mmCIF file of C-alpha atoms in Angstrom:
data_model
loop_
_atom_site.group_PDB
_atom_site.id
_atom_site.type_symbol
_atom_site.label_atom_id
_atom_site.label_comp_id
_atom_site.label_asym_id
_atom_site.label_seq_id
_atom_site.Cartn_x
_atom_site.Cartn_y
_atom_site.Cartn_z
ATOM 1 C CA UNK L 295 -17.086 2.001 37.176
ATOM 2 C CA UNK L 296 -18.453 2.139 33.924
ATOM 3 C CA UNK L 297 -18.541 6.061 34.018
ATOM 4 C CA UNK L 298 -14.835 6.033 35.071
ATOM 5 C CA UNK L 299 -13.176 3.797 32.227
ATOM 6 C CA UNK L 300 -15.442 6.625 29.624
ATOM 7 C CA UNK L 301 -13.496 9.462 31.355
ATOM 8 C CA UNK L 302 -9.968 7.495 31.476
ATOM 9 C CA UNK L 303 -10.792 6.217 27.663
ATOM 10 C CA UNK L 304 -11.973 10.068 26.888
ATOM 11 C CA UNK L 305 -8.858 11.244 28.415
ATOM 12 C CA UNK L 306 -6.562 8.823 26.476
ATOM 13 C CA UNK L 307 -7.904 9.953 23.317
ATOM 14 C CA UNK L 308 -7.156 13.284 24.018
ATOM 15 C CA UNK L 309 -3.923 12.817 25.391
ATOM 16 C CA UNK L 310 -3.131 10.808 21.521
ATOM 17 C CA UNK L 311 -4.711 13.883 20.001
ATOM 18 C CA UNK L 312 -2.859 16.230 21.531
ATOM 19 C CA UNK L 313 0.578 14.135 20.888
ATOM 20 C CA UNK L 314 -0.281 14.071 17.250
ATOM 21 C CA UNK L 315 -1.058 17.590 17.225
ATOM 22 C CA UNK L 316 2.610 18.501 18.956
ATOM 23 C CA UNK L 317 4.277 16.156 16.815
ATOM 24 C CA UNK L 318 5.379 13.844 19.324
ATOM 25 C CA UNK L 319 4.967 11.166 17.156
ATOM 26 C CA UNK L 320 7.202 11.917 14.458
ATOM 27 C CA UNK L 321 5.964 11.090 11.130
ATOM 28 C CA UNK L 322 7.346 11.086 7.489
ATOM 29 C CA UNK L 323 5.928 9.109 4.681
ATOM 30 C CA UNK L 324 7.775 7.403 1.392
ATOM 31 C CA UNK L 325 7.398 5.293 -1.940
ATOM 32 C CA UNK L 326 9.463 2.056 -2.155
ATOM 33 C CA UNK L 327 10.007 0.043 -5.612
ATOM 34 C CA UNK L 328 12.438 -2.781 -6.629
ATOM 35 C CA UNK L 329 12.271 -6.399 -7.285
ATOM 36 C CA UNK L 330 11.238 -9.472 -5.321
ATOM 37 C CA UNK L 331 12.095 -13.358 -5.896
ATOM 38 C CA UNK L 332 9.990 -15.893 -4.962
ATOM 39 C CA UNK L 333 9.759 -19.386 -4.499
ATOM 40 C CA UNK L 334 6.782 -21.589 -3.997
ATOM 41 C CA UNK L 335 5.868 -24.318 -2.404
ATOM 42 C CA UNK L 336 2.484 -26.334 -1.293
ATOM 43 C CA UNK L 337 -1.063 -27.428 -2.628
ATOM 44 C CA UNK L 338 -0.984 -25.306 -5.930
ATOM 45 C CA UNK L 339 2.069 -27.561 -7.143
ATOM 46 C CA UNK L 340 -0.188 -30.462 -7.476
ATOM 47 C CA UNK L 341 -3.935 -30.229 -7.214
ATOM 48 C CA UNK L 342 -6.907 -30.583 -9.678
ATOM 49 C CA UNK L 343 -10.487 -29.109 -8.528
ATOM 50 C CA UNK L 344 -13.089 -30.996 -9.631
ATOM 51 C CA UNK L 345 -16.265 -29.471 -10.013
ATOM 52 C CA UNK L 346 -19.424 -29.200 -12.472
ATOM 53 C CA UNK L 347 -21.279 -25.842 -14.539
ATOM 54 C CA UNK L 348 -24.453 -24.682 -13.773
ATOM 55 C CA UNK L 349 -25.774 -27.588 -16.454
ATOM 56 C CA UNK L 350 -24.351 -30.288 -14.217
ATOM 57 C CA UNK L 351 -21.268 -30.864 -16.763
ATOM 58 C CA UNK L 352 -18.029 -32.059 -15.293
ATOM 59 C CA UNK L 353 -15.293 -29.883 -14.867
ATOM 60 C CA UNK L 354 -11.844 -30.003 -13.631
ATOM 61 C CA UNK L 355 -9.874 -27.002 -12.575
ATOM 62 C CA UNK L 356 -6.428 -26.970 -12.669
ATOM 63 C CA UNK L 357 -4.064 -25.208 -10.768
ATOM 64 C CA UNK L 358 -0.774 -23.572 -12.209
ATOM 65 C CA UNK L 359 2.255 -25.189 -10.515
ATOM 66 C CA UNK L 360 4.159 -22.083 -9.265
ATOM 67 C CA UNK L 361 7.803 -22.736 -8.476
ATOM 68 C CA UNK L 362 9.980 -19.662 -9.008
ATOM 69 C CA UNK L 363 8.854 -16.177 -9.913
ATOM 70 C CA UNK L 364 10.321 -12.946 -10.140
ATOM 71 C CA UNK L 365 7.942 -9.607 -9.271
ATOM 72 C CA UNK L 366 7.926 -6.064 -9.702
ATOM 73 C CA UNK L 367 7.895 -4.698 -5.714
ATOM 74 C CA UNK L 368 6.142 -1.277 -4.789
ATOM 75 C CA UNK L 369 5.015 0.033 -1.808
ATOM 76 C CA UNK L 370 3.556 3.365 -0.576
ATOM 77 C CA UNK L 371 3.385 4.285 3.520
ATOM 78 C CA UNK L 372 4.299 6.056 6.585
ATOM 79 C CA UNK L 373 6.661 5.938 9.280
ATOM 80 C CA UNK L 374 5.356 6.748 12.692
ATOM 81 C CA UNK L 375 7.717 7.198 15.122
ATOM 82 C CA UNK L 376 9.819 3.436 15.062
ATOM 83 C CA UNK L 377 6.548 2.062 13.561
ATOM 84 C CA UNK L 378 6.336 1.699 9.572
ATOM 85 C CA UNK L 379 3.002 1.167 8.182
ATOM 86 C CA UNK L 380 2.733 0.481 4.093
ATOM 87 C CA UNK L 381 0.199 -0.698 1.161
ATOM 88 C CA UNK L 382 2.678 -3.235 -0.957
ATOM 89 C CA UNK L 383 1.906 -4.570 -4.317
ATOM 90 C CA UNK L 384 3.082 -7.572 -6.469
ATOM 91 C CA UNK L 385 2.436 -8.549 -9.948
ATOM 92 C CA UNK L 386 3.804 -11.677 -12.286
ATOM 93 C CA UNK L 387 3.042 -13.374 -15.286
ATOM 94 C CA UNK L 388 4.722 -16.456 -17.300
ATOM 95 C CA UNK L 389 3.998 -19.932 -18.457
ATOM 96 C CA UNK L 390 3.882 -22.454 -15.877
ATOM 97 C CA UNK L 391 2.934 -25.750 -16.321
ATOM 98 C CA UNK L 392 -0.575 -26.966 -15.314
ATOM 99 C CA UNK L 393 -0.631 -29.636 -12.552
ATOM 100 C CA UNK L 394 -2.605 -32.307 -14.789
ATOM 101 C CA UNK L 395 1.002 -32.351 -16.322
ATOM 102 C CA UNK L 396 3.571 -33.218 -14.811
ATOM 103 C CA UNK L 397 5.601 -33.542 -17.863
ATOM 104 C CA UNK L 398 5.392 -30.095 -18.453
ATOM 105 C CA UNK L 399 4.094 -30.592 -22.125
ATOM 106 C CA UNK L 400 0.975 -28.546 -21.122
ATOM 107 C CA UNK L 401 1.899 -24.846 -20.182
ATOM 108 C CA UNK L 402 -0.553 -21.880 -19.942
ATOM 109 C CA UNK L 403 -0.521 -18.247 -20.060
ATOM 110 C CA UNK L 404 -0.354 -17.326 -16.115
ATOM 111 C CA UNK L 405 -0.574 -14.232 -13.773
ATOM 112 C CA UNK L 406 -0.775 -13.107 -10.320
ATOM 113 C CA UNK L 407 -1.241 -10.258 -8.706
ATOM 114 C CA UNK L 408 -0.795 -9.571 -4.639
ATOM 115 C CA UNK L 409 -2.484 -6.494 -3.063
ATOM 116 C CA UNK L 410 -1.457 -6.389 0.758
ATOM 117 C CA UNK L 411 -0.620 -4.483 4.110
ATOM 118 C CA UNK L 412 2.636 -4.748 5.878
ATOM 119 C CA UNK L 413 3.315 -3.512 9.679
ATOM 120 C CA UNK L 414 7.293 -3.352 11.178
ATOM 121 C CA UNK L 415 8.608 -2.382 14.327
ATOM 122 C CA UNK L 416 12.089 -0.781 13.437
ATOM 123 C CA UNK L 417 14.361 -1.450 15.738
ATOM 124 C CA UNK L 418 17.462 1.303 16.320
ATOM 125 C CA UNK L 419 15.317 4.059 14.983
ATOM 126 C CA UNK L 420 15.967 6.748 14.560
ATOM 127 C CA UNK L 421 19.570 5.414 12.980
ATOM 128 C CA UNK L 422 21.034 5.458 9.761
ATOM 129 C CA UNK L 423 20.403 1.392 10.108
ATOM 130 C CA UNK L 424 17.294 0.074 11.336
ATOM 131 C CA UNK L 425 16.000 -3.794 11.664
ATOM 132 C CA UNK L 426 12.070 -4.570 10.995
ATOM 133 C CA UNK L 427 10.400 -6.822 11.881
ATOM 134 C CA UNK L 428 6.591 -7.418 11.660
ATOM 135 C CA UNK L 429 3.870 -9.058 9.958
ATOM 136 C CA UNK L 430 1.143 -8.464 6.777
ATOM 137 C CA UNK L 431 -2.157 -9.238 4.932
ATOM 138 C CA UNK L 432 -2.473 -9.782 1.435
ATOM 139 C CA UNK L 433 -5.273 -10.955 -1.152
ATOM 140 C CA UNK L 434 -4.235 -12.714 -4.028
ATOM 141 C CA UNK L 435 -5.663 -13.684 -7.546
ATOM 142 C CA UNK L 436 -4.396 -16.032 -10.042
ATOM 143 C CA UNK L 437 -5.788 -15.995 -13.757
ATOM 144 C CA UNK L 438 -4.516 -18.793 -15.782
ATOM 145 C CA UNK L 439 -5.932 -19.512 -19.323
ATOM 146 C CA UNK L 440 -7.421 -22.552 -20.654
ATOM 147 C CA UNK L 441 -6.932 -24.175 -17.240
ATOM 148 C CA UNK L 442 -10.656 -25.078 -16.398
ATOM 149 C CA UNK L 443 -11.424 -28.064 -18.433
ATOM 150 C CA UNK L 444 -14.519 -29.395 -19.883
ATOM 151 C CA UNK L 445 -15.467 -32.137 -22.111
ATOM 152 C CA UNK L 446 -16.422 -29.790 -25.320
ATOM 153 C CA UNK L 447 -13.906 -26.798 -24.541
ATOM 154 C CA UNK L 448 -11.226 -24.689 -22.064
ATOM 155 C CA UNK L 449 -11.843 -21.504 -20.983
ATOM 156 C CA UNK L 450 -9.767 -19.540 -18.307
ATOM 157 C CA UNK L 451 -9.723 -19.386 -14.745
ATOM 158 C CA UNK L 452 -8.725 -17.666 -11.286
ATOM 159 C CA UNK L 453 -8.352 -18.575 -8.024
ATOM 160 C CA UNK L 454 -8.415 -16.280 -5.329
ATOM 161 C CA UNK L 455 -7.394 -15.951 -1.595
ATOM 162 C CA UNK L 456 -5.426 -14.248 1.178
ATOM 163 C CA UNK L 457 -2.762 -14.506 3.329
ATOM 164 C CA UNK L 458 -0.847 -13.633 6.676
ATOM 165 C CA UNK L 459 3.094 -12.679 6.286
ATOM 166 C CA UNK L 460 5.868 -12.561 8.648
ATOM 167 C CA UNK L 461 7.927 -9.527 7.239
ATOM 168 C CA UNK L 462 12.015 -8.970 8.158
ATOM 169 C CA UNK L 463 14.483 -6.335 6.782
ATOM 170 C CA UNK L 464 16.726 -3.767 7.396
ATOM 171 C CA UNK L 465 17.052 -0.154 5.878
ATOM 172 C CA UNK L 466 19.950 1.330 4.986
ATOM 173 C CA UNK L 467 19.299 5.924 4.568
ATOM 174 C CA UNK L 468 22.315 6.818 3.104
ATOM 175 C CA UNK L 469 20.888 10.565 2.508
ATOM 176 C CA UNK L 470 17.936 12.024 4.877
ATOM 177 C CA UNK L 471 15.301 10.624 1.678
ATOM 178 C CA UNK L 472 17.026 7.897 0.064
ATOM 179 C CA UNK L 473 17.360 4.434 1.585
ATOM 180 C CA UNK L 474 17.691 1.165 0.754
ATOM 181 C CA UNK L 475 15.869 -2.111 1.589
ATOM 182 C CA UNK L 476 16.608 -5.834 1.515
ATOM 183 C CA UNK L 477 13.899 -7.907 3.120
ATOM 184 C CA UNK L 478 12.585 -11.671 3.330
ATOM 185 C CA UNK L 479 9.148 -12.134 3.253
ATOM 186 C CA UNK L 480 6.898 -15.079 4.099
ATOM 187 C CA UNK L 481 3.371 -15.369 3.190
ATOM 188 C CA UNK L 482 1.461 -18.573 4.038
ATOM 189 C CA UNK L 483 -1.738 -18.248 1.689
ATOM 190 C CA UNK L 484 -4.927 -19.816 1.419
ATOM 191 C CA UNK L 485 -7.032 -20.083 -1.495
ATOM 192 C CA UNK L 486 -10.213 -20.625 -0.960
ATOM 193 C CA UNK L 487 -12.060 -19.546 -4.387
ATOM 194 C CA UNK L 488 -12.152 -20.585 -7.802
ATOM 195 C CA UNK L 489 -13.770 -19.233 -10.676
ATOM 196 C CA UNK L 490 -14.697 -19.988 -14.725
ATOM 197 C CA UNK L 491 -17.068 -18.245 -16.891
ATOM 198 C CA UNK L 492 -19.391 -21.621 -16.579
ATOM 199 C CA UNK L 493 -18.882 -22.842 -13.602
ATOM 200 C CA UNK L 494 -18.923 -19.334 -11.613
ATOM 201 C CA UNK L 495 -17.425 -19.001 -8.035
ATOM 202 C CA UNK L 496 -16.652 -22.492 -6.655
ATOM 203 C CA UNK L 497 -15.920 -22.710 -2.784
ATOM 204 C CA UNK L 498 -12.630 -24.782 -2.827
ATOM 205 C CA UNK L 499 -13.154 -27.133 -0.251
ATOM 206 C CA UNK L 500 -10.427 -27.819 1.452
ATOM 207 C CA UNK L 501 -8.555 -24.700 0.903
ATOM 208 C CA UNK L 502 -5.299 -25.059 -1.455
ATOM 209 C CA UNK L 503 -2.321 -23.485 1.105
ATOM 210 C CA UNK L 504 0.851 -22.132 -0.604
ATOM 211 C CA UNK L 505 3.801 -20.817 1.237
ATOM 212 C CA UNK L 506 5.682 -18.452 -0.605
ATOM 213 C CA UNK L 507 9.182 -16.997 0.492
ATOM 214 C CA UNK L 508 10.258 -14.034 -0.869
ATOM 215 C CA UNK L 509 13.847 -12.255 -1.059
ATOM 216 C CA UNK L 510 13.534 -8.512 -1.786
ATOM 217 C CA UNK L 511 15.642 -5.472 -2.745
ATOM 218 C CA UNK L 512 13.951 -2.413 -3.029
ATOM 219 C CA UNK L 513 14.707 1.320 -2.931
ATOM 220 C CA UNK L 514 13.007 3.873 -0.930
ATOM 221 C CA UNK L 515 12.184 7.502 -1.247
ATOM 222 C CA UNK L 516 11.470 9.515 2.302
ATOM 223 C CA UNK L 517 9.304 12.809 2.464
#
C-alpha cells in the first residue's frame, strides 16, 4: 500500500511538472501600489503593560491608541491561473495619543510597519472583471517613543506580533497590464511582544488583539 501511494504521489508530481512545463497553468506576475485606510479597534486602545528591567525597577509600557490611519499600499506577486499569490507591505507614522491618557494631552512620535502574504481565488477569470476573495499573514511592529515609562526616565518602545486576514476585492484591467483594485481588508492581530532598551523582550501575557479594517485602492501593473 505504502509502495502504491509513492508511485501515485511520484506520478502526481510529474503530472504538475509537466503542466507547468506546457504552460497549462497560465502565469503572469505584477506590482500593485496605492493607498489604504484603516481603522482600529481593540486592546491597543486602552492597555498599559506593566513590567520591571533587568534591575527589578518598575516599568509600565504603554500602548499607542490607534484609531484611524492612512498607509502607503504595495504589493509584488503572481497570478497563477484564477489563483493570485502576493508579498504586501504597509507603513504609517503620526502622533497618537498614549493610552495612560485619555485626555490626549500626552502624544508620542508613532510608527508601524506591516510585512505580510495575501492568497485570492479570482472568481470570473480570465475576465476583464474578476472578484477575490481569500485570506493573509502578516507580522507587525509598532515603535512608539518615550512610551515605556520608568521612575528616573522614558525611553522608546515596540511591540510586535502577527496576524490572519480575510482579503476581498475586485480588479478592474482596463488594458492587457494595467488594472485597478479596490479591496477591504481585515486583519485580526495579536501582539504578543514588547520591547525597551531596559527591560528587553517582555512576553505580553495575555496577548493585546487589534482588529483592523482596511479600505484600499490600489493600481496594478501586469507582466
Amino acid at each position: 500500500m505504502k509502495k502504491c501511494m509513492i508511485i501515485l504521489i511520484a506520478a502526481m508530481a510529474m503530472l504538475c511538472t509537466q503542466a507547468l512545463a506546457d504552460d497549462y497553468w497560465p502565469r503572469t506576475y505584477f506590482v500593485e501600489a496605492g493607498s489604504s485606510f484603516s481603522f482600529s479597534t481593540g486592546d491597543l486602545n486602552k492597555s498599559v503593560i506593566k513590567t520591571t528591567d533587568s534591575l527589578g525597577n518598575k516599568a509600565a509600557i504603554l500602548a499607542p491608541a490607534l484609531k484611524t490611519m492612512l498607509y502607503p499600499d504595495i504589493s509584488i506577486g503572481t497570478n497563477i491561473w484564477a489563483f493570485t499569490l502576493a508579498a504586501n507591505f504597509h507603513y504609517w507614522n503620526g502622533q497618537p495619543n498614549l493610552v495612560k491618557y485619555e485626555d490626549e494631552s500626552r502624544k508620542a512620535d508613532s510608527h508601524m510597519w506591516r510585512f505580510g502574504f495575501e492568497f485570492t481565488y479570482n472568481l470570473f477569470w480570465p475576465e476583464d472583471f474578476q472578484l477575490g476573495l481569500g485570506g493573509g499573514y502578516s507580522f507587525a511592529k509598532i515603535t512608539t517613543k518615550k512610551s515605556a515609562i520608568f521612575d528616573d526616565n522614558e525611553t522608546s518602545s515596540e511591540l510586535m506580533g502577527s496576524s490572519l486576514a480575510f482579503v476581498a476585492n475586485f480588479r478592474y484591467y482596463f488594458t492587457e497590464h494595467f488594472a485597478v483594485v479596490p479591496s477591504i481588508k481585515i486583519y485580526e492581530n495579536w501582539f504578543k511582544n514588547a520591547y525597551s532598551t531596559r527591560t528587553g523582550l517582555v512576553d505580553i501575557k495575555p496577548y493585546l488583539w487589534q482588529t483592523f479594517f482596511f479600505i484600499s485602492a490600489t493600481v496594478q501593473y501586469q507582466f
